[in-house]
Short mmCIF file of C-alpha atoms in Angstrom, two decimals:
data_model
loop_
_atom_site.label_atom_id
_atom_site.label_comp_id
_atom_site.label_asym_id
_atom_site.label_seq_id
_atom_site.Cartn_x
_atom_site.Cartn_y
_atom_site.Cartn_z
CA MET A 1 0.00 0.00 0.00
CA LYS A 2 1.26 3.48 -0.88
CA GLU A 3 2.28 5.77 1.94
CA THR A 4 0.11 8.90 2.10
CA ILE A 5 1.55 12.39 2.33
CA LEU A 6 -0.59 15.36 3.31
CA VAL A 7 0.45 18.61 1.60
CA VAL A 8 -1.04 21.85 2.91
CA ASP A 9 -0.03 25.14 1.27
CA ASP A 10 -2.17 28.04 0.11
CA GLU A 11 0.27 28.76 -2.70
CA LYS A 12 -1.23 26.51 -5.37
CA ALA A 13 1.95 26.37 -7.45
CA ILE A 14 3.97 25.05 -4.52
CA ALA A 15 1.36 22.50 -3.47
CA ASP A 16 1.02 21.28 -7.06
CA LEU A 17 4.81 21.04 -7.46
CA LEU A 18 5.16 18.96 -4.31
CA GLN A 19 2.33 16.72 -5.44
CA VAL A 20 4.07 15.99 -8.75
CA TYR A 21 7.40 15.12 -7.10
CA LEU A 22 5.80 13.03 -4.35
CA GLU A 23 3.66 11.06 -6.77
CA ASN A 24 6.72 10.46 -8.96
CA GLU A 25 8.35 8.91 -5.86
CA GLY A 26 5.40 6.55 -5.45
CA PHE A 27 3.51 8.33 -2.67
CA ALA A 28 -0.22 8.98 -2.52
CA VAL A 29 -0.90 12.68 -1.98
CA ARG A 30 -3.74 14.54 -0.28
CA LYS A 31 -3.51 18.23 -1.10
CA PHE A 32 -5.20 21.17 0.58
CA TYR A 33 -4.95 24.95 0.34
CA ASP A 34 -6.88 25.60 3.57
CA GLY A 35 -5.89 24.67 7.13
CA LEU A 36 -9.35 23.78 8.42
CA GLU A 37 -10.05 21.44 5.52
CA ALA A 38 -6.68 19.78 6.06
CA MET A 39 -7.44 19.26 9.77
CA GLU A 40 -10.77 17.64 8.92
CA CYS A 41 -8.96 15.27 6.57
CA ILE A 42 -6.43 14.36 9.27
CA GLU A 43 -9.19 13.56 11.75
CA GLU A 44 -10.99 11.36 9.22
CA GLU A 45 -7.90 9.45 8.09
CA PRO A 46 -4.43 10.34 9.40
CA PRO A 47 -1.66 10.42 6.76
CA ASP A 48 1.79 8.84 7.08
CA LEU A 49 3.44 12.29 7.01
CA ALA A 50 2.30 15.92 6.77
CA ILE A 51 3.98 18.86 5.01
CA LEU A 52 2.51 22.07 6.43
CA ASP A 53 2.98 25.66 5.36
CA VAL A 54 3.05 28.05 8.31
CA MET A 55 0.82 30.78 6.85
CA LEU A 56 -2.55 29.26 5.93
CA PRO A 57 -6.16 30.46 5.76
CA GLY A 58 -8.60 28.90 8.20
CA MET A 59 -5.98 27.47 10.57
CA ASP A 60 -2.25 28.19 10.42
CA GLY A 61 0.41 25.50 10.25
CA PHE A 62 1.53 25.98 13.86
CA LYS A 63 -2.02 25.36 15.12
CA ILE A 64 -2.42 22.29 12.89
CA CYS A 65 0.87 20.90 14.17
CA GLN A 66 -0.23 21.50 17.76
CA LYS A 67 -3.56 19.74 17.13
CA ILE A 68 -1.81 16.82 15.42
CA ARG A 69 0.48 16.27 18.40
CA GLU A 70 -2.51 16.00 20.73
CA SER A 71 -3.46 12.69 19.10
CA TYR A 72 -0.95 11.51 16.48
CA PHE A 73 2.74 10.67 16.13
CA PHE A 74 3.27 10.74 12.36
CA PRO A 75 6.08 13.04 11.15
CA VAL A 76 5.41 16.72 10.43
CA ILE A 77 7.58 18.90 8.19
CA MET A 78 6.97 22.65 8.34
CA LEU A 79 7.38 24.94 5.34
CA THR A 80 8.16 28.55 6.13
CA ALA A 81 8.94 31.61 4.03
CA LYS A 82 10.55 33.21 7.06
CA VAL A 83 14.17 32.70 8.02
CA GLU A 84 13.93 33.85 11.64
CA ASP A 85 15.13 31.21 14.11
CA MET A 86 12.10 31.90 16.32
CA ASP A 87 9.70 30.61 13.67
CA LYS A 88 11.71 27.42 13.33
CA ILE A 89 11.95 26.96 17.09
CA THR A 90 8.20 27.55 17.45
CA GLY A 91 7.42 24.77 14.98
CA LEU A 92 9.85 22.34 16.58
CA THR A 93 8.61 23.18 20.06
CA LEU A 94 5.03 22.42 18.98
CA GLY A 95 6.14 18.98 17.84
CA ALA A 96 7.28 19.38 14.23
CA ASP A 97 10.03 16.96 13.21
CA ASP A 98 11.72 19.13 10.60
CA TYR A 99 11.41 22.46 8.80
CA ILE A 100 12.25 23.65 5.30
CA THR A 101 12.65 27.30 4.33
CA LYS A 102 11.20 28.60 1.05
CA PRO A 103 12.37 28.73 -1.65
CA PHE A 104 13.43 25.09 -1.58
CA ASN A 105 14.77 22.41 -3.86
CA PRO A 106 11.99 19.81 -4.37
CA LEU A 107 14.58 17.03 -4.37
CA GLU A 108 15.66 18.10 -0.87
CA VAL A 109 12.05 17.90 0.28
CA MET A 110 11.79 14.36 -1.13
CA ALA A 111 14.95 13.37 0.75
CA ARG A 112 13.62 14.85 4.00
CA VAL A 113 10.29 13.05 3.57
CA LYS A 114 12.00 9.69 3.09
CA THR A 115 14.30 10.28 6.07
CA GLN A 116 11.39 11.11 8.36
CA LEU A 117 9.38 8.09 7.23
CA ARG A 118 12.34 5.76 7.80
CA ARG A 119 12.86 7.16 11.28
CA TYR A 120 9.17 6.91 12.09
CA LYS A 121 9.07 3.24 11.11
CA LYS A 122 12.27 2.51 13.02
CA TYR A 123 11.08 3.94 16.31
CA ASN A 124 7.42 2.91 16.11
CA HIS A 125 7.60 -0.75 15.17
CA SER A 126 9.42 -3.13 17.46
CA GLY A 127 11.00 -6.35 16.42
CA GLU A 128 11.56 -5.47 12.77
CA GLU A 129 15.32 -5.48 13.10
CA ASP A 130 17.41 -7.89 15.11
CA SER A 131 19.55 -6.28 17.78
CA PRO A 132 22.89 -7.58 18.95
CA ALA A 133 22.56 -9.85 21.99
CA GLN A 134 24.67 -7.55 24.12
CA GLU A 135 22.61 -4.46 23.39
CA GLU A 136 20.53 -3.22 26.29
CA ASN A 137 16.97 -2.46 25.23
CA ARG A 138 15.52 -1.10 28.48
CA TYR A 139 16.70 1.49 30.99
CA ASP A 140 15.30 2.37 34.39
CA ILE A 141 16.83 5.61 35.59
CA ARG A 142 15.45 6.74 38.93
CA GLY A 143 11.83 6.16 37.93
CA LEU A 144 12.23 7.02 34.24
CA VAL A 145 11.78 3.77 32.29
CA ILE A 146 12.36 3.62 28.54
CA ASP A 147 11.94 0.39 26.57
CA LYS A 148 13.23 0.26 23.00
CA ASP A 149 11.54 -3.01 22.01
CA MET A 150 8.11 -1.98 23.29
CA HIS A 151 8.63 1.66 22.28
CA THR A 152 7.32 2.83 25.65
CA CYS A 153 8.46 5.43 28.13
CA THR A 154 7.06 5.91 31.62
CA LEU A 155 7.83 8.34 34.41
CA TYR A 156 7.02 7.03 37.89
CA GLY A 157 4.67 4.52 36.29
CA LYS A 158 2.81 7.06 34.13
CA ALA A 159 3.10 6.69 30.36
CA LEU A 160 4.70 9.58 28.47
CA SER A 161 3.48 10.46 24.99
CA LEU A 162 6.72 11.00 23.04
CA THR A 163 7.07 11.64 19.33
CA PRO A 164 9.54 9.39 17.44
CA ILE A 165 12.14 12.17 17.51
CA GLU A 166 11.71 12.76 21.24
CA PHE A 167 11.91 9.02 21.92
CA ALA A 168 15.05 8.74 19.78
CA ILE A 169 16.73 11.64 21.60
CA LEU A 170 15.92 10.27 25.04
CA TRP A 171 16.96 6.76 24.05
CA TYR A 172 20.31 7.94 22.69
CA LEU A 173 21.03 9.91 25.86
CA CYS A 174 20.05 6.96 28.07
CA ASP A 175 22.06 4.59 25.93
CA ASN A 176 25.05 6.88 26.56
CA LYS A 177 24.18 7.63 30.19
CA GLY A 178 26.95 9.15 32.23
CA ARG A 179 28.59 10.61 29.13
CA VAL A 180 28.15 14.14 27.76
CA VAL A 181 26.68 14.03 24.24
CA SER A 182 27.28 17.10 22.09
CA SER A 183 24.48 18.71 20.09
CA GLU A 184 26.38 17.78 16.94
CA GLU A 185 26.61 14.10 17.89
CA LEU A 186 22.99 13.96 19.00
CA PHE A 187 21.74 15.60 15.81
CA GLU A 188 23.76 13.37 13.52
CA ALA A 189 22.76 10.23 15.46
CA VAL A 190 19.04 11.00 15.54
CA TRP A 191 18.48 12.94 12.33
CA GLY A 192 21.14 11.13 10.31
CA GLU A 193 22.28 14.39 8.71
CA LYS A 194 25.33 16.63 8.98
CA TYR A 195 25.07 19.14 11.82
CA LEU A 196 25.37 22.80 10.83
CA ASP A 197 26.44 25.67 13.06
CA ASN A 198 23.65 27.68 14.71
CA ASN A 199 21.26 24.74 14.42
CA ASN A 200 18.59 25.13 17.10
CA THR A 201 16.78 21.90 16.28
CA VAL A 202 18.29 19.88 19.14
CA MET A 203 17.72 22.63 21.68
CA ALA A 204 14.05 22.98 20.71
CA HIS A 205 13.40 19.25 20.97
CA ILE A 206 15.26 18.99 24.29
CA GLY A 207 13.06 21.78 25.62
CA ARG A 208 9.87 19.97 24.59
CA LEU A 209 11.18 16.69 25.99
CA ARG A 210 11.92 18.34 29.33
CA GLU A 211 8.37 19.68 29.47
CA LYS A 212 7.01 16.16 29.11
CA LEU A 213 9.42 14.93 31.78
CA GLN A 214 8.19 17.79 34.00
CA GLU A 215 11.77 18.95 34.39
CA PRO A 216 12.42 22.24 36.24
CA ALA A 217 14.26 24.61 33.93
CA ARG A 218 17.09 25.41 36.34
CA LYS A 219 17.61 21.97 37.90
CA PRO A 220 16.54 19.22 35.52
CA LYS A 221 16.62 15.78 37.10
CA PHE A 222 17.10 13.66 33.99
CA VAL A 223 18.30 15.53 30.88
CA LYS A 224 21.03 17.86 32.10
CA THR A 225 22.83 20.56 30.14
CA VAL A 226 26.60 20.77 30.29
CA TRP A 227 27.05 24.34 29.11
CA GLY A 228 29.19 24.73 26.04
CA VAL A 229 29.47 20.96 25.63
CA GLY A 230 26.11 19.20 25.30
CA TYR A 231 23.62 17.08 27.23
CA LYS A 232 23.74 14.03 29.45
CA VAL A 233 21.60 11.64 31.47
CA GLU A 234 23.38 10.69 34.68
CA GLU A 235 23.44 7.09 35.85
#
């Protein structure tokens, strides 16, 4: 069965262009120019991935992303005509997995879509790949329990609703517990792409993850910041 991509952009030329490239890659495409209509479609039948423009009539892309994350885990890629870091951070903080600034190369969008779908499958379906016998697949760190095989995470017995990216970040830090992991290493391990200077993606996702862990900003218990170096989960 074809994977379904939702494309939402009020610029018809851009939406049509993405549809052509996505369909050429073998995806089924649902295309909308209005945010409210797109949200209705999501509620009726969630797609495998959504590409959302930020500025939309009816309901903007940030609001759609926020609504999606209340119920769904599928990847979300934001499209923005703005280059300000705050717009990117806002999208990532609301639960977006990636962002692309207009104008863009359609081939880059196709690559990002495939990367996000691969990651989503990897962290949402257990047992598809054999793990080495010595690999530890479950950590219990002072009441925070994360299980790779079951793809579950609980805090003091209460289930946490983590996106695939958030789960991957927390798992990588737990898998390297006691060691400081740089933003560069974390980005390249989780996103599978080369880290660029001034990339706020990791910071935004760490912030959202800490909110779900109910971490105090100044004295986080689990995901700690080592200023100028990176992040770590202590044993």
